[in-house]
Coordinates of C-alpha atoms in Angstrom, one line a residue:
Chain A
X1 CA 95.9 -82.4 167.1
X2 CA 98.5 -84.7 166.9
X3 CA 101.2 -84.5 164.4
X4 CA 100.2 -86.6 160.9
X5 CA 103.1 -87.8 158.3
X6 CA 103.0 -85.8 155.4
X7 CA 104.7 -84.3 152.2
X8 CA 106.9 -81.7 152.6
X9 CA 103.8 -79.7 149.4
X10 CA 101.6 -81.0 150.8
X11 CA 101.4 -79.8 154.6
X12 CA 102.6 -76.2 152.9
X13 CA 99.7 -76.1 151.5
X14 CA 97.5 -77.2 154.6
X15 CA 99.5 -75.0 156.4
X16 CA 98.4 -72.1 153.7
X17 CA 94.2 -72.8 154.1
X18 CA 95.0 -73.1 158.0
X19 CA 96.2 -69.3 157.9
X20 CA 93.1 -68.0 156.4
X21 CA 94.5 -68.1 152.7
X22 CA 90.5 -68.8 150.8
X23 CA 92.0 -68.2 147.0
X24 CA 95.4 -69.9 145.1
X25 CA 96.2 -69.3 141.6
X26 CA 99.0 -71.1 139.6
X27 CA 101.1 -72.5 137.6
X28 CA 102.4 -76.4 137.6
X29 CA 106.6 -76.9 137.6
X30 CA 108.4 -79.7 139.4
X31 CA 109.1 -80.0 142.4
X32 CA 106.0 -78.2 144.3
X33 CA 103.4 -79.3 141.8
X34 CA 101.8 -81.8 144.7
X35 CA 100.7 -77.7 147.3
X36 CA 98.5 -76.8 144.1
X37 CA 97.3 -80.1 143.5
X38 CA 96.3 -81.5 147.3
X39 CA 94.3 -77.7 147.1
X40 CA 93.1 -78.6 143.8
X41 CA 91.3 -81.6 146.3
X42 CA 90.7 -79.5 149.6
X43 CA 90.3 -75.3 148.8
X44 CA 86.8 -75.6 148.0
X45 CA 85.5 -77.4 151.1
X46 CA 86.9 -73.7 152.6
X47 CA 85.1 -72.0 150.4
X48 CA 88.2 -70.9 148.6
X49 CA 89.0 -70.8 145.1
X50 CA 91.8 -72.5 143.4
X51 CA 92.1 -71.6 139.6
X52 CA 95.6 -73.0 137.6
X53 CA 96.6 -70.4 135.6
X54 CA 97.8 -70.3 132.0
X55 CA 101.0 -69.5 133.0
X56 CA 103.3 -68.5 136.3
X57 CA 103.1 -64.1 134.8
X58 CA 99.2 -65.0 135.0
X59 CA 99.1 -66.8 138.2
X60 CA 100.2 -63.5 139.6
X61 CA 98.2 -60.9 138.1
X62 CA 94.9 -62.7 139.2
X63 CA 97.3 -62.7 142.9
X64 CA 97.4 -59.2 142.6
X65 CA 93.7 -59.0 142.1
X66 CA 92.3 -60.9 144.4
X67 CA 94.2 -59.4 147.1
X68 CA 93.4 -56.0 145.7
X69 CA 90.3 -57.1 145.8
X70 CA 90.8 -57.6 149.8
X71 CA 91.3 -61.9 149.8
X72 CA 93.8 -63.6 151.7
X73 CA 95.7 -64.7 148.5
X74 CA 98.5 -67.5 147.6
X75 CA 100.7 -68.4 144.8
X76 CA 103.3 -70.8 144.4
X77 CA 105.9 -72.2 142.0
X78 CA 109.3 -72.7 142.0
X79 CA 113.5 -70.6 140.5
X80 CA 112.2 -70.3 137.3
X81 CA 108.8 -69.9 137.8
X82 CA 109.0 -67.4 140.4
X83 CA 111.4 -66.0 137.8
X84 CA 108.6 -65.6 135.3
X85 CA 105.9 -63.9 138.8
X86 CA 108.3 -61.0 139.1
X87 CA 106.5 -58.8 137.4
X88 CA 104.0 -59.2 139.1
X89 CA 105.7 -58.9 142.4
X90 CA 107.1 -55.4 141.7
X91 CA 103.3 -54.6 140.7
X92 CA 102.1 -56.2 144.2
X93 CA 104.6 -53.8 146.3
X94 CA 104.3 -51.2 144.6
X95 CA 100.5 -51.2 145.0
X96 CA 101.2 -52.5 148.4
X97 CA 99.1 -55.8 148.8
X98 CA 99.4 -58.4 151.0
X99 CA 100.2 -62.2 149.0
X100 CA 101.9 -65.3 150.2
X101 CA 104.6 -66.7 147.4
X102 CA 106.1 -69.6 148.6
X103 CA 109.5 -70.8 146.1
X104 CA 110.5 -74.5 146.3
X105 CA 113.6 -73.6 144.4
X106 CA 116.1 -76.1 142.2
X107 CA 119.1 -75.4 140.7
X108 CA 120.0 -72.5 137.6
X109 CA 120.1 -70.8 135.8
X110 CA 117.8 -71.2 132.9
X111 CA 115.7 -74.1 133.1
X112 CA 118.3 -75.6 135.4
X113 CA 117.6 -78.9 137.0
X114 CA 114.9 -80.6 139.0
X115 CA 117.6 -81.0 142.5
X116 CA 117.0 -79.1 146.0
X117 CA 119.1 -75.3 146.1
X118 CA 119.7 -72.3 146.9
X119 CA 120.8 -70.6 144.7
X120 CA 117.3 -67.8 144.2
X121 CA 118.7 -66.4 147.3
X122 CA 119.8 -62.8 145.6
X123 CA 115.9 -62.9 143.2
X124 CA 114.6 -63.2 146.3
X125 CA 116.4 -60.9 149.0
X126 CA 117.4 -58.1 146.2
X127 CA 113.8 -57.9 145.1
X128 CA 113.8 -59.8 142.0
X129 CA 111.7 -57.4 140.0
X130 CA 112.4 -53.4 139.2
X131 CA 112.2 -51.0 141.5
X132 CA 112.8 -50.3 145.1
X133 CA 111.4 -53.3 146.6
X134 CA 111.5 -56.2 149.7
X135 CA 109.9 -59.5 150.2
X136 CA 109.4 -60.1 153.8
X137 CA 111.5 -64.4 153.0
X138 CA 111.7 -66.3 155.4
X139 CA 114.2 -69.5 154.9
X140 CA 112.7 -72.6 157.3
X141 CA 114.5 -76.0 157.8
X142 CA 111.8 -78.5 158.3
X143 CA 108.5 -78.8 158.3
X144 CA 106.6 -77.7 161.5
X145 CA 108.4 -74.8 160.7
X146 CA 108.0 -73.8 157.3
X147 CA 104.0 -74.9 158.2
X148 CA 104.1 -72.7 160.9
X149 CA 105.9 -69.8 159.4
X150 CA 103.1 -70.1 156.4
X151 CA 100.1 -69.9 158.6
X152 CA 101.6 -66.4 160.2
X153 CA 103.2 -65.8 157.1
X154 CA 99.1 -64.0 156.3
X155 CA 99.6 -62.0 159.0
X156 CA 102.5 -60.4 158.4
X157 CA 101.6 -59.8 155.0
X158 CA 98.4 -58.7 156.3
X159 CA 99.9 -56.3 159.2
X160 CA 103.1 -54.8 156.3
X161 CA 100.6 -54.6 153.2
X162 CA 103.7 -56.5 151.3
X163 CA 104.5 -60.3 149.9
X164 CA 105.9 -62.5 152.0
X165 CA 107.7 -65.1 149.9
X166 CA 109.1 -68.6 152.0
X167 CA 111.6 -69.9 150.1
X168 CA 112.3 -73.8 150.9
X169 CA 113.6 -76.4 148.3
X170 CA 113.0 -79.0 146.9
X171 CA 114.0 -81.2 149.3
X172 CA 111.7 -80.1 152.4
X173 CA 108.9 -80.0 148.4
X174 CA 109.8 -83.6 148.5
X175 CA 110.3 -85.0 152.2
X176 CA 108.0 -86.4 155.0
X177 CA 107.9 -85.8 158.4
X178 CA 105.5 -85.1 161.5
X179 CA 103.7 -82.1 161.7
X180 CA 100.8 -80.6 163.4
X181 CA 98.7 -78.1 161.1
X182 CA 97.0 -76.6 164.4
X183 CA 100.0 -75.1 166.3
X184 CA 98.5 -72.0 167.8
X185 CA 99.9 -68.2 166.0
X186 CA 100.1 -65.5 167.6
X187 CA 96.9 -63.2 165.9
X188 CA 98.3 -59.9 165.0
X189 CA 96.1 -57.0 165.2
X190 CA 95.5 -56.0 161.3
X191 CA 93.8 -53.1 160.3
X192 CA 91.1 -52.8 158.1
X193 CA 91.2 -53.1 154.9
X194 CA 89.9 -49.8 153.0
X195 CA 92.1 -50.3 151.0
X196 CA 90.5 -53.1 148.7
X197 CA 88.2 -53.3 145.9
X198 CA 85.0 -54.6 147.1
X199 CA 82.8 -52.2 144.8
X200 CA 81.8 -48.6 146.7
X201 CA 78.0 -50.8 147.6
X202 CA 77.3 -46.0 147.6
X203 CA 78.7 -46.4 150.9
X204 CA 82.0 -44.4 149.5
X205 CA 84.2 -42.7 147.0
X206 CA 85.9 -45.4 145.1
X207 CA 89.2 -46.6 146.2
X208 CA 92.1 -47.4 143.5
X209 CA 94.8 -50.2 143.4
X210 CA 98.0 -49.0 141.7
X211 CA 101.5 -49.0 141.3
X212 CA 102.0 -45.7 138.4
X213 CA 103.1 -42.4 139.4
X214 CA 103.2 -40.4 137.2
X215 CA 105.3 -37.7 139.0
X216 CA 108.7 -38.0 139.2
X217 CA 108.0 -36.5 143.0
X218 CA 105.2 -38.3 144.1
X219 CA 106.8 -42.3 143.6
X220 CA 109.7 -41.0 145.4
X221 CA 107.4 -40.5 148.0
X222 CA 105.9 -43.6 147.5
X223 CA 109.2 -45.0 147.3
X224 CA 110.7 -43.2 150.7
X225 CA 107.4 -43.9 152.2
X226 CA 108.1 -47.8 151.1
X227 CA 111.2 -47.7 152.7
X228 CA 109.9 -46.6 155.8
X229 CA 108.4 -50.1 156.1
X230 CA 110.9 -51.5 155.0
X231 CA 113.3 -50.4 157.6
X232 CA 110.5 -51.3 159.9
X233 CA 110.1 -54.5 159.0
X234 CA 114.5 -55.0 159.5
X235 CA 113.9 -53.6 163.3
X236 CA 110.8 -55.6 163.7
X237 CA 111.8 -59.3 161.6
X238 CA 114.8 -60.5 161.5
X239 CA 114.8 -64.2 162.9
X240 CA 117.4 -66.3 163.5
X241 CA 118.3 -69.4 166.0
X242 CA 121.8 -70.6 167.4
X243 CA 123.0 -73.4 168.5
X244 CA 126.1 -74.3 169.7
X245 CA 127.0 -71.2 170.6
X246 CA 129.1 -72.2 173.8
X247 CA 132.6 -70.5 173.1
X248 CA 133.0 -72.2 169.4
X249 CA 135.7 -71.2 167.9
X250 CA 134.0 -70.9 164.0
X251 CA 130.3 -70.1 163.2
X252 CA 129.0 -71.7 160.6
X253 CA 126.0 -69.6 158.5
X254 CA 123.7 -71.7 157.1
X255 CA 119.7 -71.8 156.5
X256 CA 116.6 -74.2 155.0
X257 CA 118.9 -77.6 154.0
X258 CA 121.6 -76.3 154.5
X259 CA 121.3 -76.1 158.2
X260 CA 119.9 -79.4 158.6
X261 CA 123.0 -81.3 157.0
X262 CA 125.5 -78.7 158.9
X263 CA 123.5 -80.1 161.9
X264 CA 124.7 -83.2 161.5
X265 CA 128.3 -82.0 160.8
X266 CA 128.3 -80.3 163.4
X267 CA 128.0 -84.0 165.3
X268 CA 131.0 -85.1 163.4
X269 CA 132.8 -81.8 165.1
X270 CA 131.9 -81.8 168.5
X271 CA 132.8 -85.6 168.7
X272 CA 136.2 -84.9 167.4
X273 CA 136.4 -82.0 170.2
X274 CA 135.9 -79.3 167.8
X275 CA 133.6 -76.8 169.3
X276 CA 131.5 -75.1 166.1
X277 CA 128.5 -72.9 165.7
X278 CA 125.4 -72.5 163.8
X279 CA 124.0 -69.3 163.2
X280 CA 120.4 -70.1 161.3
X281 CA 119.4 -67.4 159.6
X282 CA 115.4 -67.9 159.8
X283 CA 114.0 -65.0 157.6
X284 CA 116.7 -64.0 154.1
X285 CA 115.3 -60.5 154.0
X286 CA 115.2 -58.8 156.8
X287 CA 119.3 -61.0 156.8
X288 CA 119.3 -61.7 160.0
X289 CA 122.0 -58.4 160.7
X290 CA 121.7 -58.4 165.1
X291 CA 122.6 -62.1 165.4
X292 CA 126.3 -60.7 164.1
X293 CA 126.9 -58.3 167.5
X294 CA 125.6 -61.5 169.8
X295 CA 129.0 -64.1 168.5
X296 CA 131.1 -64.8 172.1
X297 CA 135.0 -63.4 171.5
X298 CA 135.8 -67.4 170.9
X299 CA 134.9 -67.1 166.9
X300 CA 138.0 -66.6 165.3
X301 CA 135.9 -66.8 162.2
X302 CA 132.9 -67.6 160.0
X303 CA 131.9 -69.8 157.2
X304 CA 129.5 -69.6 156.0
X305 CA 127.2 -73.2 153.5
X306 CA 124.7 -72.7 150.9
X307 CA 123.4 -75.3 148.3
X308 CA 125.1 -71.9 146.0
X309 CA 127.9 -70.7 144.5
X310 CA 128.1 -67.7 147.7
X311 CA 124.8 -66.4 147.2
X312 CA 124.3 -65.3 150.9
X313 CA 128.3 -64.6 151.2
X314 CA 127.6 -60.5 150.3
X315 CA 125.3 -60.4 152.9
X316 CA 127.6 -62.6 155.8
X317 CA 130.3 -60.0 154.7
X318 CA 128.3 -56.8 155.1
X319 CA 126.9 -58.0 159.0
X320 CA 130.1 -59.1 159.8
X321 CA 131.2 -55.1 158.9
X322 CA 135.0 -55.9 158.9
X323 CA 135.7 -58.4 162.0
X324 CA 136.4 -62.2 160.7
X325 CA 137.6 -63.3 158.1
X326 CA 135.0 -65.1 156.0
X327 CA 134.9 -68.5 154.6
X328 CA 132.8 -70.0 152.2
X329 CA 131.5 -73.5 151.4
X330 CA 128.8 -74.5 148.8
X331 CA 127.5 -77.3 146.4
X332 CA 124.6 -76.0 143.9
X333 CA 123.2 -77.5 140.8
X334 CA 121.2 -79.8 142.9
X335 CA 123.9 -81.9 144.2
X336 CA 123.3 -82.2 149.0
X337 CA 126.3 -82.3 150.1
X338 CA 127.7 -84.9 153.1
X339 CA 128.3 -83.7 156.2
X340 CA 131.4 -85.3 156.4
X341 CA 132.2 -82.2 153.2
X342 CA 131.4 -79.5 156.6
X343 CA 133.3 -80.9 158.0
X344 CA 136.2 -80.9 155.7
X345 CA 135.0 -77.6 155.2
X346 CA 135.5 -76.1 159.1
X347 CA 138.7 -78.1 158.8
X348 CA 141.0 -76.7 156.4
X349 CA 138.9 -73.1 157.5
X350 CA 140.8 -73.2 161.3
X351 CA 144.2 -75.0 159.7
X352 CA 144.2 -71.0 157.9
X353 CA 143.8 -69.3 161.0
X354 CA 145.7 -70.3 163.0
Chain B
X1 CA 62.8 -24.3 135.2
X2 CA 63.8 -26.3 131.9
X3 CA 64.1 -29.6 131.7
X4 CA 67.5 -32.0 131.8
X5 CA 68.4 -33.5 128.9
X6 CA 72.1 -34.1 128.9
X7 CA 74.8 -33.8 132.3
X8 CA 77.7 -35.5 133.2
X9 CA 76.5 -39.5 133.4
X10 CA 76.9 -40.3 137.5
X11 CA 79.7 -42.9 135.4
X12 CA 82.2 -40.5 135.5
X13 CA 84.2 -38.9 138.3
X14 CA 84.5 -34.9 137.7
X15 CA 88.0 -35.8 137.0
X16 CA 88.6 -33.7 132.9
X17 CA 89.7 -36.3 130.3
X18 CA 93.7 -35.9 130.1
X19 CA 93.2 -37.8 126.0
X20 CA 94.2 -35.2 123.4
X21 CA 92.3 -33.3 121.6
X22 CA 90.0 -36.2 118.8
X23 CA 90.7 -38.6 120.5
X24 CA 87.8 -41.1 121.0
X25 CA 88.8 -42.8 124.5
X26 CA 87.0 -40.0 126.3
X27 CA 83.7 -41.5 124.1
X28 CA 84.6 -44.4 124.9
X29 CA 84.6 -43.8 128.8
X30 CA 81.6 -41.9 128.1
X31 CA 79.8 -44.2 126.7
X32 CA 80.7 -47.2 129.4
X33 CA 80.0 -45.3 132.2
X34 CA 76.6 -44.7 130.9
X35 CA 76.1 -48.7 130.4
X36 CA 77.5 -49.0 134.4
X37 CA 75.7 -45.9 135.4
X38 CA 71.7 -46.6 133.4
X39 CA 72.1 -50.9 134.6
X40 CA 72.6 -49.3 138.3
X41 CA 75.9 -50.8 138.7
X42 CA 78.2 -48.5 139.9
X43 CA 78.0 -49.4 143.6
X44 CA 79.4 -53.1 142.9
X45 CA 82.0 -52.4 139.7
X46 CA 85.2 -53.1 139.7
X47 CA 87.4 -51.6 136.9
X48 CA 91.0 -52.8 135.1
X49 CA 92.6 -49.8 133.9
X50 CA 95.8 -50.6 131.5
X51 CA 98.8 -49.6 130.3
X52 CA 98.7 -47.0 127.7
X53 CA 97.3 -43.3 126.7
X54 CA 94.3 -45.0 129.1
X55 CA 96.6 -46.0 131.7
X56 CA 95.6 -43.2 134.6
X57 CA 91.2 -43.9 133.4
X58 CA 91.0 -45.3 137.8
X59 CA 91.1 -41.7 137.7
X60 CA 88.2 -40.8 135.2
X61 CA 85.6 -44.0 136.5
X62 CA 82.8 -43.3 139.2
X63 CA 83.7 -47.1 141.1
X64 CA 86.2 -48.8 142.3
X65 CA 89.5 -49.7 140.4
X66 CA 93.0 -51.7 139.8
X67 CA 95.6 -50.5 137.5
X68 CA 97.0 -53.6 135.8
X69 CA 100.6 -54.4 134.1
X70 CA 100.3 -54.3 130.3
X71 CA 98.5 -57.1 128.6
X72 CA 97.5 -58.2 132.3
X73 CA 94.5 -57.1 133.0
X74 CA 92.3 -59.7 132.2
X75 CA 94.5 -62.3 135.1
X76 CA 93.0 -59.0 137.0
X77 CA 90.2 -59.9 136.1
X78 CA 89.9 -63.0 136.7
X79 CA 91.4 -62.5 139.8
X80 CA 89.0 -60.8 141.0
X81 CA 85.7 -61.4 139.8
X82 CA 86.7 -65.5 141.6
X83 CA 86.7 -64.3 144.9
X84 CA 84.1 -61.6 144.5
X85 CA 81.8 -62.6 142.0
X86 CA 79.3 -60.7 143.2
X87 CA 80.9 -58.1 142.1
X88 CA 80.9 -56.6 137.8
X89 CA 84.7 -56.4 136.2
X90 CA 85.6 -55.2 133.3
X91 CA 88.6 -54.7 131.6
X92 CA 89.5 -52.0 129.1
X93 CA 92.6 -52.7 127.0
X94 CA 94.2 -50.8 123.6
X95 CA 95.4 -52.7 121.3
X96 CA 99.0 -53.1 122.4
X97 CA 97.9 -54.3 125.4
X98 CA 95.9 -57.1 124.1
X99 CA 96.7 -57.7 121.2
X100 CA 100.0 -58.3 121.5
X101 CA 102.0 -58.4 125.5
X102 CA 98.3 -60.0 126.4
X103 CA 97.8 -62.2 124.3
X104 CA 98.2 -65.3 126.1
X105 CA 96.0 -63.7 129.2
X106 CA 93.1 -62.2 126.9
X107 CA 92.9 -66.4 125.5
X108 CA 92.4 -67.8 127.8
X109 CA 90.2 -65.8 130.0
X110 CA 88.3 -66.0 127.1
X111 CA 88.4 -70.1 127.2
X112 CA 87.6 -70.1 130.7
X113 CA 85.1 -68.5 129.6
X114 CA 85.3 -66.0 132.7
X115 CA 82.2 -62.6 134.0
X116 CA 84.4 -60.7 132.6
X117 CA 83.1 -57.6 130.1
X118 CA 86.2 -56.7 127.9
X119 CA 86.2 -53.5 126.9
X120 CA 89.3 -53.2 123.4
X121 CA 90.0 -49.9 122.2
X122 CA 92.0 -50.9 118.5
X123 CA 92.8 -47.7 117.1
X124 CA 96.2 -49.8 114.8
X125 CA 98.9 -48.2 116.6
X126 CA 100.8 -47.2 120.1
X127 CA 99.6 -44.6 121.4
X128 CA 101.7 -43.1 124.7
X129 CA 105.1 -44.8 123.3
X130 CA 105.4 -42.7 121.1
X131 CA 103.5 -43.9 117.7
X132 CA 105.1 -47.4 116.8
X133 CA 103.9 -50.2 115.3
X134 CA 100.7 -52.2 117.0
X135 CA 99.9 -56.3 115.9
X136 CA 96.6 -54.1 114.2
X137 CA 99.3 -51.8 112.2
X138 CA 97.4 -51.7 108.6
X139 CA 99.3 -52.4 105.7
X140 CA 101.2 -49.4 104.1
X141 CA 99.9 -47.3 107.4
X142 CA 103.5 -45.5 108.7
X143 CA 104.4 -45.6 112.5
X144 CA 108.0 -44.7 114.2
X145 CA 108.6 -48.3 114.1
X146 CA 107.3 -48.9 110.6
X147 CA 107.9 -46.1 108.9
X148 CA 108.0 -47.2 105.3
X149 CA 104.8 -48.2 106.4
X150 CA 104.3 -52.2 107.6
X151 CA 104.7 -55.0 104.8
X152 CA 103.6 -57.9 105.5
X153 CA 106.5 -60.1 104.1
X154 CA 108.2 -58.2 107.8
X155 CA 105.6 -57.7 110.4
X156 CA 102.5 -59.9 109.1
X157 CA 99.6 -59.1 107.8
X158 CA 96.8 -57.2 111.2
X159 CA 95.8 -59.7 113.6
X160 CA 92.0 -60.1 114.1
X161 CA 91.1 -60.4 117.2
X162 CA 87.5 -60.7 117.7
X163 CA 87.1 -63.5 114.6
X164 CA 89.7 -64.6 116.9
X165 CA 88.6 -64.9 119.8
X166 CA 84.8 -66.2 118.1
X167 CA 86.5 -68.6 117.8
X168 CA 86.5 -70.3 121.2
X169 CA 84.2 -71.6 123.0
X170 CA 84.3 -70.5 125.9
X171 CA 83.6 -66.6 124.0
X172 CA 80.0 -65.5 124.9
X173 CA 79.3 -62.4 123.3
X174 CA 81.5 -60.7 121.2
X175 CA 81.2 -57.6 118.8
X176 CA 83.4 -55.3 116.6
X177 CA 81.6 -51.4 117.3
X178 CA 83.3 -48.0 115.6
X179 CA 82.8 -43.9 116.6
X180 CA 83.6 -42.7 113.9
X181 CA 80.2 -41.2 113.4
X182 CA 77.1 -40.7 116.1
X183 CA 74.4 -42.9 114.3
X184 CA 77.6 -45.7 114.9
X185 CA 78.2 -44.5 118.5
X186 CA 75.1 -45.3 119.6
X187 CA 75.4 -48.8 117.8
X188 CA 78.8 -48.4 119.8
X189 CA 76.7 -48.2 123.4
X190 CA 74.2 -50.5 122.4
X191 CA 77.1 -53.3 122.2
X192 CA 78.6 -52.3 125.4
X193 CA 75.3 -52.3 127.7
X194 CA 74.6 -56.3 126.1
X195 CA 78.1 -56.7 126.6
X196 CA 78.1 -56.0 130.5
X197 CA 74.1 -57.3 130.0
X198 CA 75.6 -60.8 129.8
X199 CA 78.0 -60.6 132.6
X200 CA 75.4 -59.2 135.2
X201 CA 73.8 -62.5 133.9
X202 CA 76.6 -64.5 134.0
X203 CA 76.5 -65.3 130.8
X204 CA 80.3 -65.7 130.7
X205 CA 82.8 -64.1 128.5
X206 CA 82.2 -60.3 126.7
X207 CA 85.1 -58.2 125.0
X208 CA 83.7 -55.2 122.6
X209 CA 86.2 -54.3 120.0
X210 CA 86.5 -50.5 119.4
X211 CA 87.3 -49.0 116.2
X212 CA 89.3 -45.3 117.3
X213 CA 91.8 -42.7 116.2
X214 CA 94.0 -40.5 117.5
X215 CA 94.8 -38.2 115.3
X216 CA 98.0 -37.3 117.1
X217 CA 100.4 -40.1 116.0
X218 CA 98.3 -40.5 112.5
X219 CA 99.3 -37.3 111.9
X220 CA 95.9 -36.1 111.2
X221 CA 93.0 -33.4 112.1
X222 CA 90.6 -35.5 114.5
X223 CA 88.3 -35.5 111.7
X224 CA 91.2 -36.5 109.4
X225 CA 91.2 -39.6 111.4
X226 CA 87.5 -40.3 112.1
X227 CA 87.2 -40.3 108.0
X228 CA 90.9 -42.6 108.5
X229 CA 89.1 -44.8 109.8
X230 CA 86.4 -45.3 108.6
X231 CA 87.5 -45.9 105.2
X232 CA 91.2 -48.1 106.0
X233 CA 90.0 -49.0 109.0
X234 CA 86.9 -50.7 109.3
X235 CA 86.5 -52.8 105.4
X236 CA 89.8 -54.9 107.3
X237 CA 87.8 -54.6 110.5
X238 CA 84.6 -55.4 109.6
X239 CA 82.3 -53.6 111.7
X240 CA 79.0 -56.9 113.6
X241 CA 78.0 -59.2 115.4
X242 CA 80.9 -62.8 116.1
X243 CA 79.3 -64.5 119.0
X244 CA 76.5 -63.6 121.1
X245 CA 74.9 -66.1 124.3
X246 CA 71.7 -67.1 122.2
X247 CA 74.0 -68.5 119.4
X248 CA 75.6 -70.9 121.2
X249 CA 77.5 -73.6 119.5
X250 CA 77.3 -72.0 117.0
X251 CA 80.3 -70.9 116.6
X252 CA 81.9 -74.4 118.1

């Protein structure tokens, strides 16, 4: 298929359908409402289910039920709505159910604002709900990458029996870009869903979808089993991109919308003869720690750039393991910086390093 | 060879109940199990376990089960039923679950007329967490969080969920029954059967509220608890049918 011009939220909705999503439960919230609106118009044509729930809490529990019954299911929301869904996400992770969750992030805390933000980084990458769990989380930077990852996420969710979150921000949700929805995504060899509640049909013993382990030893065993899965995901799914890695003096770590602005800043810096590279995490959980071992010897420091007050800095410091100085530049609350602000931050940091 | 006149329902697993002596969950479980057996729907039924004393009922019913977060069973049931409309889906919920933390979910499931069946067990107290006040706790009833007896000025009047839900146009079948003696147990089974039949026939949301007991947290013997339910709960929570599909439109 040729590329078509689509709005981010609508492209994400269509990508989900193309990824096999046949059930969507959600609740309106800015800046992602065009996504459920698109599915309300089109899901039935694919034999799927669209339902607007009475709340985010109900929506995520409908996802739990539908996923437990074997369906490929998705929900979407924006920051305060994702906060409400955390209870259900914890249950989905605990019961090892596949689900895709799109978070079109906006500024917080609390009701915050409706402009683009990356201030949910910790909520997204630290589980967010109660207990020992993680969701596989991707933070793409443009629409093509976003739709590709959404399509693949339904396979990844089934493969690992784990929630997968796509963390974009309001800018990606609201902008229009040419996008090809039919890019081939390599299919994974997926096991049959023998755990799903479909009715026994008199052919097998009853199954139970559950996250309850009243015996502490049983729960520890379950948590260690989950942890083993998370280690496997860490090994297999760290995704990142390097830009301008030809002997840079400094490396910027930035993802999503911020990495797009950083790309513009790199051009300005390059024209001034200042060599700066970009390490762009595509997966934010697992965080691409492996990439930090590949940094060239020329690098004298790392500048973390985010649309937050520095939520990713801890992960950068852990991955860097004390080897290089780590600086930070960020705007938050829905403010999006000009490339020149990043150029200035780079120059300030380089001056401090000399 | 004698004739079998009474046996374990096929709707129940072999697992022994873990309920306190005198608790009526066992009776209610058996009624649900007998109904899904008699309707021939065990093989396609999917149940939702609640949070509370009956949290582990996924071990007791002989059908596929999903365990839900506190109060969210109607949302979980909705998710299942929407993607598997040919299956029979029921939720099993206590008063804390359905009348407190899950009021939004139950009202909107009824409002959408989700084609599901809800078994609502009302014993006017939180059982598993140790006998705290429920929205359904009677005025003057002592619990660990209403130690001097529930006061209306402080905690409001006990909430009547069946009456409330019967005002919702989407509610197809609502009935309140009791299991405090054998005659009422038989009536309760009839109501549960009707509720499942409503779902089988695709007629929308059905709910049976069962007046139940909690001898341990009420601090009574099993028989005294049954008597107390009859003498104190039924006058406030009158038994009867509040809505049936045949009289559709009655309460609109």
